[in-house]
């Protein structure tokens, strides 16, 4: 049997969770021995070339492209993990969720003091992903198997979760591993 | 005064007449989670986090007095899961963005979620739209985080005894309002007390925030309730 395969994606997130993956310090050398990375911004593999054992999702779903990527991950990953507050509950992008989308777009593209008066237009090019009415946590779009909260989740929590999933054991969640900030 | 003998999860405990289950448990080094209850205020039993089971019946331990021979169930798995589900409901019912909240690390709702290992709420998010009120000179009311515990309503009064906070409407529409005139007269110490009495980050003092670094905040190191379990509350 080959090494377990990991894939990662950043949807409506800030890449902080991916930085936290790298924050596992020298354990990254062990991780490289332990697993093989497939589709991920870390190695810039754009498409799945084989099914993955673990998919790590950073960020919630804010637009149609996020949904498509998330569904692709669900199809290709055995265990799908919501990594960080944005994937788990929408995070700061979801601050817009109690404001109508039209108001948000008008504020950002028409009325904001930094908009060039000659450029007051809400982007609607057909090549742009369609923005959703709300930012959705990943588990409200596809089935998620494991949740790692935190903004970002600590490197220790990520390490614990990855090794637990690889070894097929339950997560050992010490008190200070669970943080929402 | 005669002692009352009772048990919590089979463990023999003693109480004084008139003590509530929460108080008596604490005196015996047993923690029962509370949220709408605040020491020194008259308990109202509205949040139900403290629900225990006695003779098959569910009751709010913060309002229920202990009686002789009572056998209290506190940590049965189904009770603990029900409490966890209440915490989860509070998270989806409001807009709780912990990463950007000044109360994070000192928040009782968050601390309960940590203690109960809430990795994600089991209910869909509701994303209510609630208005923020920042008119008072020293205070801000961020209703998106309010859990309607009414601790501020019960605990914060002006010098003449009038209530500074009030609950308007009922049920899912209940909203906290501030008496602006009374709030304008609050001293800095009273504003601090209002922020402390609020279990979440709904009442905030202005012009200060994030004063305590991460790692040194109230619930960074030890779970909520561990002081009671160590017997420090005696
Ligand atoms: S503002 Fe705070 S103290 Fe007042 S009801 Fe809301 S959560 Fe409770």
CSV table of C-alpha atoms and ligand atoms in Angstrom, one decimal:
chain,number,residue,atom,x,y,z
A,1,UNK,CA,0.0,0.0,0.0
A,2,UNK,CA,1.3,3.5,-0.9
A,3,UNK,CA,1.4,6.4,1.5
A,4,UNK,CA,-1.8,8.1,2.5
A,5,UNK,CA,-2.7,10.9,0.0
A,6,UNK,CA,-3.6,14.4,1.3
A,7,UNK,CA,-5.3,17.2,-0.7
A,8,UNK,CA,-6.0,20.7,0.5
A,9,UNK,CA,-8.0,23.7,-0.8
A,10,UNK,CA,-8.6,27.3,0.3
A,11,UNK,CA,-12.1,28.4,-0.4
A,12,UNK,CA,-13.4,31.6,1.2
A,13,UNK,CA,-10.5,31.8,3.6
A,14,UNK,CA,-7.4,33.9,4.1
A,15,UNK,CA,-4.8,31.1,3.8
A,16,UNK,CA,-4.1,31.4,7.5
A,17,UNK,CA,-5.1,27.7,8.0
A,18,UNK,CA,-2.6,26.7,5.3
A,19,UNK,CA,0.1,28.7,7.1
A,20,UNK,CA,-0.9,26.8,10.2
A,21,UNK,CA,-0.3,23.5,8.4
A,22,UNK,CA,3.2,24.7,7.7
A,23,UNK,CA,3.5,25.8,11.3
A,24,UNK,CA,4.0,22.2,12.4
A,25,UNK,CA,7.7,23.0,12.2
A,26,UNK,CA,10.2,20.2,11.9
A,27,UNK,CA,7.3,17.7,12.0
A,28,UNK,CA,6.8,18.7,8.4
A,29,UNK,CA,9.7,16.4,7.6
A,30,UNK,CA,7.9,13.5,9.2
A,31,UNK,CA,4.7,14.5,7.4
A,32,UNK,CA,6.5,14.3,4.0
A,33,UNK,CA,7.7,10.8,4.9
A,34,UNK,CA,4.2,9.8,6.2
A,35,UNK,CA,2.0,11.1,3.4
A,36,UNK,CA,2.0,12.2,-0.2
A,37,UNK,CA,0.4,15.5,-1.3
A,38,UNK,CA,-2.0,15.6,-4.3
A,39,UNK,CA,-4.2,18.6,-5.4
A,40,UNK,CA,-3.1,21.5,-3.1
A,41,UNK,CA,-1.9,25.1,-3.4
A,42,UNK,CA,1.2,23.9,-1.5
A,43,UNK,CA,2.5,21.8,-4.4
A,44,UNK,CA,0.3,23.6,-7.1
A,45,UNK,CA,-1.3,20.4,-8.4
A,46,UNK,CA,-4.4,21.8,-10.0
A,47,UNK,CA,-6.5,18.6,-10.5
A,48,UNK,CA,-6.8,15.4,-8.6
A,49,UNK,CA,-4.5,12.8,-10.3
A,50,UNK,CA,-5.7,10.1,-7.8
A,51,UNK,CA,-8.2,9.7,-5.0
A,52,UNK,CA,-7.1,11.2,-1.7
A,53,UNK,CA,-7.4,9.7,1.8
A,54,UNK,CA,-7.7,13.1,3.5
A,55,UNK,CA,-9.0,16.4,2.2
A,56,UNK,CA,-8.4,19.5,4.2
A,57,UNK,CA,-10.8,22.4,3.4
A,58,UNK,CA,-10.0,25.9,4.5
A,59,UNK,CA,-12.7,28.5,4.1
A,60,UNK,CA,-16.5,28.4,3.7
A,61,UNK,CA,-18.5,28.7,0.4
A,62,UNK,CA,-18.9,32.2,-0.7
A,63,UNK,CA,-19.4,31.7,-4.5
A,64,UNK,CA,-20.2,29.0,-7.1
A,65,UNK,CA,-16.5,28.1,-7.6
A,66,UNK,CA,-16.1,27.4,-3.9
A,67,UNK,CA,-19.1,25.0,-4.1
A,68,UNK,CA,-17.6,23.3,-7.2
A,69,UNK,CA,-14.2,22.8,-5.6
A,70,UNK,CA,-15.8,21.5,-2.4
A,71,UNK,CA,-18.0,19.0,-4.3
A,72,UNK,CA,-14.9,17.8,-6.2
A,73,UNK,CA,-13.1,17.3,-2.9
A,74,UNK,CA,-16.0,15.3,-1.5
A,75,UNK,CA,-16.0,13.1,-4.5
A,76,UNK,CA,-12.3,12.5,-4.4
A,77,UNK,CA,-11.5,12.3,-0.6
A,78,UNK,CA,-12.2,9.5,1.8
A,79,UNK,CA,-12.1,11.8,4.9
A,80,UNK,CA,-13.1,15.4,4.4
A,81,UNK,CA,-12.0,17.9,7.1
A,82,UNK,CA,-13.3,21.4,7.8
A,83,UNK,CA,-10.1,23.2,8.8
A,84,UNK,CA,-10.6,26.4,10.7
A,85,UNK,CA,-13.4,28.8,11.7
A,86,UNK,CA,-14.3,29.8,8.1
A,87,UNK,CA,-14.8,26.2,7.0
A,88,UNK,CA,-16.6,25.3,10.2
A,89,UNK,CA,-18.9,28.2,10.6
A,90,UNK,CA,-18.3,30.7,7.7
A,91,UNK,CA,-15.8,32.8,9.7
A,92,UNK,CA,-15.3,36.5,9.1
A,93,UNK,CA,-16.6,36.4,5.5
A,94,UNK,CA,-19.9,35.3,7.0
A,95,UNK,CA,-20.2,38.7,8.7
A,96,UNK,CA,-22.1,39.6,5.6
A,97,UNK,CA,-24.7,36.9,6.2
A,98,UNK,CA,-27.1,39.2,8.0
A,99,UNK,CA,-26.9,41.9,5.3
A,100,UNK,CA,-28.7,41.5,2.0
A,101,UNK,CA,-26.2,40.7,-0.8
A,102,UNK,CA,-27.4,43.7,-2.9
A,103,UNK,CA,-26.4,46.0,0.0
A,104,UNK,CA,-23.0,44.4,0.3
A,105,UNK,CA,-22.2,44.7,-3.4
A,106,UNK,CA,-23.5,48.3,-3.5
A,107,UNK,CA,-21.4,49.2,-0.5
A,108,UNK,CA,-18.2,47.5,-1.9
A,109,UNK,CA,-18.5,48.6,-5.6
A,110,UNK,CA,-20.7,51.7,-5.8
A,111,UNK,CA,-20.8,53.6,-2.5
A,112,UNK,CA,-17.4,53.0,-0.9
A,113,UNK,CA,-15.3,56.2,-0.6
A,114,UNK,CA,-12.4,54.4,-2.3
A,115,UNK,CA,-14.3,53.6,-5.5
A,116,UNK,CA,-13.1,55.6,-8.5
A,117,UNK,CA,-16.2,57.7,-9.5
A,118,UNK,CA,-15.7,56.7,-13.1
A,119,UNK,CA,-15.7,53.0,-12.2
A,120,UNK,CA,-18.8,52.5,-10.3
A,121,UNK,CA,-19.9,49.1,-11.5
A,122,UNK,CA,-20.8,45.8,-9.8
A,123,UNK,CA,-18.6,43.1,-11.5
A,124,UNK,CA,-20.8,40.8,-13.5
A,125,UNK,CA,-18.5,39.3,-16.1
A,126,UNK,CA,-19.7,35.8,-17.1
A,127,UNK,CA,-16.3,34.3,-16.3
A,128,UNK,CA,-16.6,35.4,-12.7
A,129,UNK,CA,-18.0,32.8,-10.2
A,130,UNK,CA,-21.5,33.7,-9.1
A,131,UNK,CA,-21.5,35.1,-5.5
A,132,UNK,CA,-23.8,33.3,-3.2
A,133,UNK,CA,-26.6,34.9,-1.1
A,134,UNK,CA,-24.7,33.9,2.0
A,135,UNK,CA,-21.4,32.4,3.1
A,136,UNK,CA,-22.0,28.8,3.9
A,137,UNK,CA,-20.1,26.5,6.3
A,138,UNK,CA,-18.8,23.5,4.4
A,139,UNK,CA,-21.0,21.0,6.2
A,140,UNK,CA,-24.1,22.9,5.0
A,141,UNK,CA,-23.0,22.1,1.4
A,142,UNK,CA,-21.4,18.6,1.6
A,143,UNK,CA,-21.0,16.0,4.3
A,144,UNK,CA,-17.9,16.7,6.4
A,145,UNK,CA,-16.3,14.0,8.5
A,146,UNK,CA,-14.1,16.0,10.9
A,147,UNK,CA,-14.1,19.5,12.2
A,148,UNK,CA,-11.0,21.4,13.4
A,149,UNK,CA,-12.0,24.9,14.8
A,150,UNK,CA,-9.7,27.7,15.4
A,151,UNK,CA,-8.6,30.9,13.7
A,152,UNK,CA,-6.3,29.4,12.6
A,153,UNK,CA,-6.4,25.9,14.2
A,154,UNK,CA,-3.2,25.4,16.0
A,155,UNK,CA,-0.4,23.4,14.3
A,156,UNK,CA,-0.7,20.9,17.2
A,157,UNK,CA,-4.4,20.4,16.6
A,158,UNK,CA,-3.7,19.8,12.8
A,159,UNK,CA,-0.9,17.4,13.6
A,160,UNK,CA,-3.0,15.5,16.1
A,161,UNK,CA,-5.9,15.2,13.6
A,162,UNK,CA,-3.7,14.2,10.7
A,163,UNK,CA,-1.9,11.5,12.6
A,164,UNK,CA,-5.1,10.3,14.2
A,165,UNK,CA,-6.8,9.9,10.8
A,166,UNK,CA,-3.8,8.2,9.3
A,167,UNK,CA,-3.5,5.8,12.2
A,168,UNK,CA,-7.3,5.3,12.2
A,169,UNK,CA,-7.7,6.2,15.9
A,170,UNK,CA,-10.0,8.8,17.6
A,171,UNK,CA,-8.7,12.3,18.1
A,172,UNK,CA,-7.2,13.0,21.4
A,173,UNK,CA,-8.4,16.5,22.2
A,174,UNK,CA,-6.5,18.1,25.0
A,175,UNK,CA,-8.3,21.2,26.4
A,176,UNK,CA,-5.9,23.7,24.9
A,177,UNK,CA,-6.2,22.3,21.4
A,178,UNK,CA,-9.8,23.5,21.1
A,179,UNK,CA,-9.9,27.3,20.4
A,180,UNK,CA,-12.3,29.3,18.3
A,181,UNK,CA,-9.8,32.2,18.0
B,1,UNK,CA,-29.1,24.5,61.5
B,2,UNK,CA,-29.7,20.9,60.5
B,3,UNK,CA,-27.7,19.5,57.6
B,4,UNK,CA,-29.4,18.1,54.5
B,5,UNK,CA,-27.9,14.9,53.1
B,6,UNK,CA,-28.2,14.3,49.4
B,7,UNK,CA,-26.1,12.8,46.6
B,8,UNK,CA,-24.8,13.9,43.3
B,9,UNK,CA,-24.1,11.1,40.9
B,10,UNK,CA,-24.1,8.8,43.9
B,11,UNK,CA,-21.6,10.8,45.8
B,12,UNK,CA,-22.7,11.7,49.3
B,13,UNK,CA,-23.0,15.5,49.8
B,14,UNK,CA,-24.2,17.8,52.5
B,15,UNK,CA,-26.1,21.1,52.2
B,16,UNK,CA,-27.6,23.8,54.3
B,17,UNK,CA,-31.4,24.3,54.2
B,18,UNK,CA,-32.4,26.8,51.4
B,19,UNK,CA,-29.3,26.2,49.3
B,20,UNK,CA,-30.0,25.6,45.6
B,21,UNK,CA,-28.5,22.5,43.9
B,22,UNK,CA,-25.9,24.6,42.1
B,23,UNK,CA,-24.8,26.3,45.4
B,24,UNK,CA,-24.7,23.1,47.4
B,25,UNK,CA,-22.9,21.3,44.6
B,26,UNK,CA,-20.3,24.0,44.5
B,27,UNK,CA,-19.8,23.8,48.3
B,28,UNK,CA,-19.2,20.1,47.8
B,29,UNK,CA,-16.6,20.7,45.0
B,30,UNK,CA,-19.0,19.6,42.2
B,31,UNK,CA,-19.4,21.8,39.2
B,32,UNK,CA,-22.8,22.2,37.5
B,33,UNK,CA,-22.6,24.4,34.4
B,34,UNK,CA,-24.5,27.7,34.6
B,35,UNK,CA,-24.9,30.5,32.1
B,36,UNK,CA,-27.8,32.8,32.9
B,37,UNK,CA,-27.0,32.5,36.6
B,38,UNK,CA,-24.5,34.9,38.2
B,39,UNK,CA,-23.4,34.7,41.8
B,40,UNK,CA,-25.2,37.4,43.8
B,41,UNK,CA,-28.1,37.7,41.5
B,42,UNK,CA,-31.5,36.1,42.0
B,43,UNK,CA,-31.5,33.0,39.8
B,44,UNK,CA,-34.1,32.8,37.1
B,45,UNK,CA,-33.4,29.4,35.5
B,46,UNK,CA,-33.9,30.6,31.9
B,47,UNK,CA,-31.0,29.1,30.0
B,48,UNK,CA,-31.4,25.5,31.3
B,49,UNK,CA,-27.7,24.7,30.9
B,50,UNK,CA,-27.8,23.6,34.6
B,51,UNK,CA,-30.4,21.0,34.0
B,52,UNK,CA,-30.0,18.0,36.3
B,53,UNK,CA,-32.3,14.9,36.8
B,54,UNK,CA,-33.9,14.0,40.1
B,55,UNK,CA,-36.1,10.9,40.3
B,56,UNK,CA,-36.5,11.0,36.5
B,57,UNK,CA,-37.5,14.6,36.4
B,58,UNK,CA,-35.5,17.4,34.8
B,59,UNK,CA,-35.0,20.6,36.8
B,60,UNK,CA,-32.9,23.8,36.7
B,61,UNK,CA,-30.3,23.3,39.4
B,62,UNK,CA,-29.8,27.0,39.8
B,63,UNK,CA,-33.3,27.6,41.1
B,64,UNK,CA,-34.2,24.2,42.7
B,65,UNK,CA,-33.5,24.0,46.5
B,66,UNK,CA,-31.9,20.8,47.8
B,67,UNK,CA,-34.1,18.5,49.8
B,68,UNK,CA,-33.2,15.7,52.2
B,69,UNK,CA,-32.3,12.5,50.4
B,70,UNK,CA,-32.3,14.0,46.9
B,71,UNK,CA,-30.4,11.9,44.4
B,72,UNK,CA,-29.1,14.3,41.8
B,73,UNK,CA,-27.9,13.1,38.4
B,74,UNK,CA,-25.4,15.6,37.0
B,75,UNK,CA,-23.1,13.9,34.5
B,76,UNK,CA,-25.2,11.2,32.9
B,77,UNK,CA,-24.2,11.1,29.2
B,78,UNK,CA,-27.7,12.1,27.9
B,79,UNK,CA,-27.8,15.1,30.3
B,80,UNK,CA,-24.3,16.3,29.2
B,81,UNK,CA,-25.3,15.9,25.5
B,82,UNK,CA,-28.5,17.9,26.1
B,83,UNK,CA,-26.4,20.7,27.7
B,84,UNK,CA,-24.0,20.5,24.8
B,85,UNK,CA,-27.0,20.9,22.4
B,86,UNK,CA,-28.2,24.0,24.3
B,87,UNK,CA,-24.7,25.5,23.9
B,88,UNK,CA,-24.8,24.7,20.2
B,89,UNK,CA,-28.3,26.3,19.8
B,90,UNK,CA,-27.0,29.5,21.4
B,91,UNK,CA,-24.1,29.5,18.9
B,92,UNK,CA,-26.4,29.2,15.8
B,93,UNK,CA,-29.0,31.5,17.1
B,94,UNK,CA,-26.8,34.6,17.3
B,95,UNK,CA,-23.8,35.7,15.3
B,96,UNK,CA,-20.8,34.5,17.3
B,97,UNK,CA,-17.6,35.4,15.5
B,98,UNK,CA,-15.1,34.4,18.1
B,99,UNK,CA,-12.0,35.4,16.1
B,100,UNK,CA,-13.1,39.1,16.1
B,101,UNK,CA,-14.7,39.3,19.5
B,102,UNK,CA,-13.1,41.3,22.4
B,103,UNK,CA,-14.5,38.8,24.9
B,104,UNK,CA,-12.9,35.8,23.3
B,105,UNK,CA,-10.9,33.8,25.9
B,106,UNK,CA,-13.0,35.4,28.7
B,107,UNK,CA,-16.4,34.4,27.3
B,108,UNK,CA,-18.5,31.9,29.3
B,109,UNK,CA,-20.4,30.6,26.3
B,110,UNK,CA,-17.2,29.9,24.5
B,111,UNK,CA,-15.6,28.4,27.6
B,112,UNK,CA,-18.6,26.0,27.9
B,113,UNK,CA,-18.2,25.1,24.2
B,114,UNK,CA,-14.6,24.3,24.9
B,115,UNK,CA,-15.3,22.2,28.0
B,116,UNK,CA,-18.1,20.3,26.1
B,117,UNK,CA,-15.8,19.8,23.1
B,118,UNK,CA,-18.1,21.5,20.6
B,119,UNK,CA,-16.3,21.2,17.3
B,120,UNK,CA,-19.3,22.3,15.3
B,121,UNK,CA,-22.9,22.9,16.2
B,122,UNK,CA,-25.3,20.2,15.0
B,123,UNK,CA,-27.9,22.8,14.0
B,124,UNK,CA,-28.0,25.1,10.9
B,125,UNK,CA,-26.9,28.7,11.4
B,126,UNK,CA,-29.6,31.2,11.5
B,127,UNK,CA,-27.6,34.5,10.9
B,128,UNK,CA,-30.1,36.9,12.5
B,129,UNK,CA,-29.7,40.6,11.7
B,130,UNK,CA,-29.4,42.5,15.0
B,131,UNK,CA,-28.6,46.2,15.5
B,132,UNK,CA,-25.6,47.4,17.5
B,133,UNK,CA,-26.2,50.2,19.9
B,134,UNK,CA,-23.2,52.3,20.6
B,135,UNK,CA,-24.9,55.5,21.9
B,136,UNK,CA,-23.9,55.2,25.6
B,137,UNK,CA,-20.6,57.0,26.3
B,138,UNK,CA,-18.8,54.2,28.0
B,139,UNK,CA,-20.6,51.1,26.7
B,140,UNK,CA,-21.4,49.3,23.5
B,141,UNK,CA,-24.2,46.8,23.2
B,142,UNK,CA,-23.4,44.3,20.4
B,143,UNK,CA,-26.7,42.4,20.2
B,144,UNK,CA,-25.5,39.9,17.7
B,145,UNK,CA,-23.7,38.2,20.6
B,146,UNK,CA,-26.5,38.5,23.1
B,147,UNK,CA,-27.8,35.2,24.5
B,148,UNK,CA,-30.7,36.9,26.4
B,149,UNK,CA,-29.6,35.7,29.8
B,150,UNK,CA,-30.9,38.9,31.4
B,151,UNK,CA,-27.9,39.1,33.7
B,152,UNK,CA,-27.4,42.8,32.8
B,153,UNK,CA,-31.1,43.5,33.4
B,154,UNK,CA,-31.0,41.9,36.8
B,155,UNK,CA,-27.6,43.1,37.9
B,156,UNK,CA,-26.9,46.6,36.6
B,157,UNK,CA,-28.7,49.4,38.3
B,158,UNK,CA,-28.3,53.2,38.6
B,159,UNK,CA,-27.6,54.7,42.0
B,160,UNK,CA,-31.3,55.2,42.7
B,161,UNK,CA,-31.9,51.5,42.0
B,162,UNK,CA,-33.5,51.9,38.5
B,163,UNK,CA,-32.5,49.3,35.9
B,164,UNK,CA,-30.1,50.4,33.2
B,165,UNK,CA,-30.9,47.5,30.9
B,166,UNK,CA,-34.3,46.1,30.0
B,167,UNK,CA,-35.7,43.3,27.9
B,168,UNK,CA,-38.2,44.3,25.2
B,169,UNK,CA,-40.5,41.8,23.5
B,170,UNK,CA,-40.5,38.1,24.3
B,171,UNK,CA,-39.5,34.8,22.8
B,172,UNK,CA,-37.3,34.8,19.7
B,173,UNK,CA,-37.8,38.6,19.3
B,174,UNK,CA,-36.6,39.5,22.8
B,175,UNK,CA,-34.1,42.4,22.6
B,176,UNK,CA,-32.0,44.2,25.2
B,177,UNK,CA,-32.4,47.9,25.4
B,178,UNK,CA,-30.3,50.5,27.3
B,179,UNK,CA,-31.8,53.4,29.2
B,180,UNK,CA,-29.6,56.0,27.6
B,181,UNK,CA,-30.0,58.6,30.3
B,182,UNK,CA,-29.1,56.1,33.0
B,183,UNK,CA,-26.3,54.6,31.0
B,184,UNK,CA,-24.8,58.1,30.5
B,185,UNK,CA,-24.4,58.4,34.3
B,186,UNK,CA,-22.5,55.1,34.7
B,187,UNK,CA,-19.0,55.4,36.1
B,188,UNK,CA,-16.1,53.6,34.6
B,189,UNK,CA,-16.2,50.9,37.3
B,190,UNK,CA,-19.9,50.4,36.7
B,191,UNK,CA,-19.3,50.0,33.0
B,192,UNK,CA,-16.6,47.5,33.8
B,193,UNK,CA,-19.1,45.6,36.0
B,194,UNK,CA,-21.6,45.6,33.2
B,195,UNK,CA,-19.1,44.1,30.8
B,196,UNK,CA,-18.1,41.5,33.4
B,197,UNK,CA,-21.7,40.6,34.2
B,198,UNK,CA,-22.4,39.8,30.5
B,199,UNK,CA,-21.3,36.2,29.9
B,200,UNK,CA,-20.5,36.9,26.3
B,201,UNK,CA,-19.2,39.9,24.3
B,202,UNK,CA,-22.5,41.7,24.0
B,203,UNK,CA,-21.7,44.4,26.5
B,204,UNK,CA,-18.3,46.0,25.9
B,205,UNK,CA,-16.5,48.9,27.5
B,206,UNK,CA,-15.5,51.5,24.9
B,207,UNK,CA,-11.9,52.6,24.3
B,208,UNK,CA,-10.4,49.4,25.6
B,209,UNK,CA,-10.2,45.9,24.2
B,210,UNK,CA,-7.9,42.9,23.7
B,211,UNK,CA,-6.1,44.2,26.8
B,212,UNK,CA,-5.1,40.7,28.1
B,213,UNK,CA,-2.8,38.8,25.7
B,214,UNK,CA,-3.8,35.4,24.3
B,215,UNK,CA,-2.6,32.7,26.7
B,216,UNK,CA,-3.3,34.8,29.8
B,217,UNK,CA,-7.1,35.1,29.5
B,218,UNK,CA,-9.6,33.6,31.9
B,219,UNK,CA,-10.3,30.3,30.1
B,220,UNK,CA,-7.0,29.9,28.1
B,221,UNK,CA,-5.4,27.5,30.5
B,222,UNK,CA,-8.0,25.7,32.5
B,223,UNK,CA,-11.6,24.7,31.6
B,224,UNK,CA,-14.5,26.6,33.1
B,225,UNK,CA,-15.6,25.0,36.4
B,226,UNK,CA,-12.2,23.6,37.3
B,227,UNK,CA,-11.9,26.1,40.1
B,228,UNK,CA,-15.1,24.7,41.6
B,229,UNK,CA,-13.8,21.2,41.2
B,230,UNK,CA,-10.6,22.0,42.9
B,231,UNK,CA,-12.7,23.2,45.9
B,232,UNK,CA,-11.6,26.8,45.5
B,233,UNK,CA,-15.2,27.9,45.7
B,234,UNK,CA,-15.6,26.8,49.3
C,1,LIG,S1,-26.4,41.8,26.9
C,1,LIG,FE1,-25.2,40.2,27.9
C,1,LIG,S2,-25.9,40.1,30.0
C,1,LIG,FE2,-27.5,41.2,28.8
C,1,LIG,S3,-28.9,39.6,28.2
C,1,LIG,FE3,-27.5,39.8,26.5
C,1,LIG,S4,-25.9,38.3,27.0
C,1,LIG,FE4,-27.1,38.6,28.9
